[in-house]
Short mmCIF file of C-alpha atoms in Angstrom, two decimals:
data_model
loop_
_atom_site.label_atom_id
_atom_site.label_comp_id
_atom_site.label_asym_id
_atom_site.label_seq_id
_atom_site.Cartn_x
_atom_site.Cartn_y
_atom_site.Cartn_z
CA GLN L 1403 -1.75 16.25 2.38
CA SER L 1404 0.46 13.32 1.36
CA VAL L 1405 4.12 13.16 2.30
CA LEU L 1406 5.05 12.25 -1.28
CA THR L 1407 3.81 14.56 -4.02
CA GLN L 1408 2.33 13.27 -7.29
CA PRO L 1409 0.32 15.06 -9.95
CA PRO L 1410 -3.37 14.23 -9.43
CA SER L 1411 -3.88 13.35 -13.08
CA ALA L 1412 -2.10 12.39 -16.26
CA SER L 1413 -3.22 11.43 -19.72
CA GLY L 1414 -1.88 10.03 -22.92
CA THR L 1415 -2.80 8.65 -26.30
CA PRO L 1416 -2.64 4.93 -27.06
CA GLY L 1417 0.83 3.93 -28.20
CA TYR L 1418 2.52 6.94 -26.75
CA ARG L 1419 4.61 7.40 -23.58
CA VAL L 1420 3.57 9.03 -20.33
CA THR L 1421 5.52 9.74 -17.17
CA ILE L 1422 4.33 10.27 -13.60
CA SER L 1423 6.51 12.07 -11.11
CA CYS L 1424 6.86 11.55 -7.36
CA SER L 1425 8.61 14.04 -5.13
CA GLY L 1426 9.72 13.48 -1.55
CA SER L 1427 12.44 14.39 0.86
CA SER L 1428 15.77 13.20 2.24
CA SER L 1429 14.11 10.99 4.84
CA ASN L 1430 12.11 8.97 2.34
CA ILE L 1431 12.97 8.95 -1.38
CA GLY L 1432 16.35 10.47 -0.67
CA SER L 1433 17.44 7.47 1.35
CA ASN L 1434 15.14 4.58 0.48
CA PRO L 1435 13.96 2.79 -2.70
CA VAL L 1436 10.70 3.86 -4.25
CA ASN L 1437 7.93 1.41 -5.08
CA TRP L 1438 5.04 1.97 -7.44
CA TYR L 1439 1.55 0.48 -7.27
CA GLN L 1440 -1.17 0.23 -9.85
CA GLN L 1441 -4.81 0.22 -8.76
CA LEU L 1442 -7.30 -0.67 -11.46
CA PRO L 1443 -10.88 0.55 -10.87
CA GLY L 1444 -12.58 -1.36 -8.06
CA THR L 1445 -9.59 -3.58 -7.29
CA ALA L 1446 -6.82 -3.83 -4.73
CA PRO L 1447 -3.45 -2.20 -5.45
CA LYS L 1448 -0.84 -4.28 -7.20
CA LEU L 1449 2.95 -3.89 -6.97
CA LEU L 1450 4.19 -2.52 -10.28
CA ILE L 1451 7.77 -1.43 -9.64
CA TYR L 1452 10.00 -2.17 -6.64
CA SER L 1453 13.46 -0.98 -5.66
CA SER L 1454 13.07 2.06 -7.90
CA ASN L 1455 13.31 0.23 -11.24
CA GLN L 1456 12.61 -3.49 -10.86
CA ARG L 1457 9.52 -5.19 -12.26
CA PRO L 1458 7.85 -8.13 -10.53
CA SER L 1459 7.28 -11.18 -12.63
CA GLY L 1460 4.37 -10.61 -15.03
CA VAL L 1461 4.63 -6.84 -15.26
CA PRO L 1462 5.22 -5.80 -18.88
CA ASP L 1463 8.49 -4.06 -19.71
CA ARG L 1464 6.41 -1.11 -20.94
CA PHE L 1465 6.54 -0.02 -17.30
CA SER L 1466 9.80 1.40 -16.00
CA GLY L 1467 10.91 3.39 -12.97
CA SER L 1468 13.74 5.69 -12.10
CA GLN L 1469 14.91 7.52 -8.98
CA SER L 1470 17.32 10.38 -8.42
CA GLY L 1471 17.87 12.44 -5.31
CA THR L 1472 14.52 13.07 -3.68
CA SER L 1473 12.42 12.38 -6.76
CA ALA L 1474 11.27 9.37 -8.71
CA SER L 1475 9.28 8.77 -11.83
CA LEU L 1476 7.24 6.07 -13.48
CA ALA L 1477 7.20 5.78 -17.26
CA ILE L 1478 4.66 3.88 -19.27
CA SER L 1479 5.46 3.39 -22.95
CA GLY L 1480 3.22 2.02 -25.65
CA LEU L 1481 0.19 3.20 -23.68
CA GLN L 1482 -2.81 0.86 -23.72
CA SER L 1483 -6.41 1.38 -22.68
CA GLU L 1484 -6.01 -1.19 -19.90
CA ASP L 1485 -3.39 1.04 -18.30
CA GLU L 1486 -6.15 3.35 -17.15
CA ALA L 1487 -5.77 3.20 -13.40
CA ASP L 1488 -4.57 5.06 -10.33
CA TYR L 1489 -0.82 4.92 -9.72
CA TYR L 1490 0.80 5.43 -6.35
CA CYS L 1491 4.41 5.90 -5.33
CA ALA L 1492 5.54 4.84 -1.87
CA ALA L 1493 8.69 4.64 0.20
CA TRP L 1494 9.88 3.97 3.72
CA ASP L 1495 10.40 7.14 5.74
CA ASP L 1496 13.31 7.01 8.20
CA SER L 1497 11.96 9.96 10.26
CA LEU L 1498 8.47 8.54 10.61
CA SER L 1499 9.64 4.89 10.84
CA GLY L 1500 6.85 3.93 8.52
CA TRP L 1501 5.73 3.95 4.92
CA VAL L 1502 4.54 7.04 3.12
CA PHE L 1503 2.48 7.18 -0.05
CA GLY L 1504 1.92 9.73 -2.74
CA GLY L 1505 -1.61 11.03 -3.23
CA GLY L 1506 -2.01 9.02 -6.38
CA THR L 1507 -2.18 9.89 -10.07
CA LYS L 1508 -5.22 9.02 -12.13
CA LEU L 1509 -4.11 8.01 -15.62
CA THR L 1510 -6.52 8.50 -18.47
CA VAL L 1511 -5.90 6.93 -21.86
CA LEU L 1512 -7.50 9.23 -24.40
CA GLU B 397 0.16 -18.96 -4.84
CA VAL B 398 0.15 -16.22 -2.24
CA GLN B 399 -3.33 -15.41 -0.98
CA LEU B 400 -4.43 -12.82 1.57
CA SER B 401 -8.07 -12.63 2.69
CA GLU B 402 -9.38 -9.94 5.01
CA SER B 403 -12.54 -10.20 7.11
CA GLY B 404 -14.21 -8.48 10.00
CA GLY B 405 -15.25 -5.19 8.43
CA GLY B 406 -18.69 -3.67 8.87
CA LEU B 407 -20.69 -0.80 10.25
CA VAL B 408 -19.74 0.47 13.72
CA GLN B 409 -20.78 3.52 15.70
CA PRO B 410 -18.28 6.26 16.56
CA GLY B 411 -16.38 5.27 19.68
CA GLY B 412 -16.90 1.61 18.97
CA SER B 413 -14.43 -1.24 18.30
CA LEU B 414 -13.82 -3.71 15.52
CA ARG B 415 -11.27 -6.47 14.93
CA LEU B 416 -10.05 -7.20 11.44
CA SER B 417 -8.42 -10.48 10.43
CA CYS B 418 -6.25 -11.38 7.46
CA ALA B 419 -5.77 -15.05 6.60
CA ALA B 420 -2.61 -15.76 4.67
CA SER B 421 -1.55 -18.75 2.60
CA GLY B 422 0.98 -19.71 -0.05
CA PHE B 423 4.12 -18.53 1.77
CA THR B 424 5.94 -19.03 5.07
CA PHE B 425 3.95 -16.51 7.06
CA SER B 426 6.28 -16.20 10.03
CA ASN B 427 9.20 -15.20 7.77
CA TYR B 428 7.66 -11.94 6.58
CA ALA B 429 6.57 -8.62 7.97
CA MET B 430 2.91 -7.84 7.37
CA SER B 431 1.11 -4.53 7.17
CA TRP B 432 -2.28 -2.86 7.09
CA VAL B 433 -2.99 -0.12 4.54
CA ARG B 434 -6.29 1.71 4.26
CA GLN B 435 -8.11 3.74 1.65
CA ALA B 436 -10.90 6.12 2.50
CA PRO B 437 -13.72 6.35 -0.07
CA GLY B 438 -12.45 8.18 -3.16
CA LYS B 439 -9.07 8.87 -1.52
CA GLY B 440 -5.53 7.59 -1.74
CA LEU B 441 -3.66 4.92 0.15
CA GLU B 442 -2.59 5.41 3.76
CA TRP B 443 -0.22 3.15 5.65
CA VAL B 444 -1.68 2.12 9.04
CA SER B 445 0.69 -0.26 10.81
CA ALA B 446 3.15 -3.09 10.30
CA LEU B 447 4.50 -6.02 12.25
CA ARG B 448 7.69 -8.07 11.90
CA GLY B 449 7.54 -11.80 11.18
CA GLY B 450 8.40 -12.60 14.78
CA GLY B 451 5.67 -10.31 16.09
CA GLY B 452 7.54 -7.13 16.96
CA VAL B 453 5.59 -4.02 16.07
CA ILE B 454 7.30 -1.85 13.47
CA ASN B 455 5.13 1.19 14.05
CA TYR B 456 1.73 2.84 13.70
CA ALA B 457 0.68 5.85 11.69
CA ASP B 458 0.16 8.86 13.93
CA SER B 459 -3.52 8.92 12.96
CA VAL B 460 -4.15 5.58 14.68
CA LYS B 461 -1.47 5.47 17.37
CA GLY B 462 -2.95 4.65 20.78
CA ARG B 463 -6.24 3.46 19.27
CA PHE B 464 -5.27 0.55 16.99
CA ALA B 465 -3.26 -2.55 17.83
CA ILE B 466 -1.69 -4.89 15.32
CA SER B 467 -0.91 -8.50 16.13
CA ARG B 468 -0.39 -11.86 14.46
CA ASP B 469 -0.76 -15.55 15.18
CA ASN B 470 1.87 -17.37 13.23
CA SER B 471 0.37 -20.76 14.16
CA LYS B 472 -2.81 -19.69 12.36
CA ASN B 473 -1.14 -17.71 9.56
CA THR B 474 -3.35 -14.77 10.52
CA LEU B 475 -2.78 -11.03 10.95
CA TYR B 476 -5.08 -8.91 13.07
CA LEU B 477 -5.95 -5.27 13.58
CA GLN B 478 -7.83 -4.33 16.74
CA MET B 479 -9.44 -0.96 16.19
CA ASN B 480 -10.76 0.95 19.23
CA THR B 481 -12.30 4.38 19.74
CA LEU B 482 -13.24 4.46 16.08
CA ARG B 483 -13.90 7.81 14.40
CA ALA B 484 -15.74 8.78 11.23
CA GLU B 485 -12.36 9.46 9.58
CA ASP B 486 -11.42 5.78 10.07
CA THR B 487 -14.04 4.84 7.46
CA ALA B 488 -12.06 3.08 4.71
CA VAL B 489 -11.29 -0.15 2.93
CA TYR B 490 -8.61 -1.86 4.95
CA TYR B 491 -6.10 -3.97 3.05
CA CYS B 492 -3.58 -6.34 4.51
CA ALA B 493 -0.34 -6.55 2.61
CA LYS B 494 2.70 -8.77 2.72
CA VAL B 495 6.03 -6.95 3.02
CA SER B 496 8.73 -8.19 0.67
CA VAL B 497 12.29 -8.67 1.77
CA TRP B 498 13.20 -5.80 4.06
CA SER B 499 15.79 -4.29 1.71
CA GLN B 500 13.01 -3.62 -0.77
CA ARG B 501 10.31 -2.74 1.73
CA SER B 502 7.59 -3.06 -0.85
CA PHE B 503 4.09 -4.53 -0.42
CA ASP B 504 4.33 -7.41 -2.88
CA TYR B 505 0.93 -8.97 -2.25
CA TRP B 506 -2.38 -7.45 -1.21
CA GLY B 507 -5.69 -8.81 -0.06
CA GLN B 508 -9.01 -7.76 -1.56
CA GLY B 509 -9.80 -5.47 1.36
CA THR B 510 -12.57 -5.20 3.91
CA LEU B 511 -14.77 -2.12 4.31
CA VAL B 512 -15.07 -0.45 7.70
CA THR B 513 -17.80 2.20 8.04
CA VAL B 514 -17.89 4.35 11.17
CA SER B 515 -21.23 6.06 11.41
CA SER B 516 -24.15 6.60 13.75
#
């Protein structure tokens, strides 16, 4: 059971928009920035979004993040086949004094 | 270019020990906190432990507290994870990750991972 809650799966059609939610509590998302990671099949995770809505250099602007209260979401617009991957949200937890992850969302591009 | 390369994984019997290493390059190693994150086969990511740039331990996940020890050698740009009293549930790919500036607390670079299998 992960501390942060994500839907286990999501899907979308090429060119369309999909969103992935991440729910936490006051000790994590409610008081710290959320980060999102993309894990392509058979590879290491890669930082996708940091500080709730910032993209590292090289990440397309099709990817965007938002955060409000104890929830966050990742949006992917203009969906492409290469976006098929597992997506994880994560945040620092003040009560645990460590990082917590969501269980991951497997994105399928139909 | 930032590079992280883990080594030391392998097959170990329950109750055994293993020491993982993570060689870092492309950044000033001593200026950044470093972390270990693991992923059991077919499962999600789990944070294991983290260490400040100067060597102070940030914390351990409850699942490994008292059994694992994180350390670093800044002269060698290397992060370590000493794993003792290993259990079957410790079987996972172990990634080392660089922590970005503390205000962001994101893992901005990851290694390729090393597989640890605990089995008799």
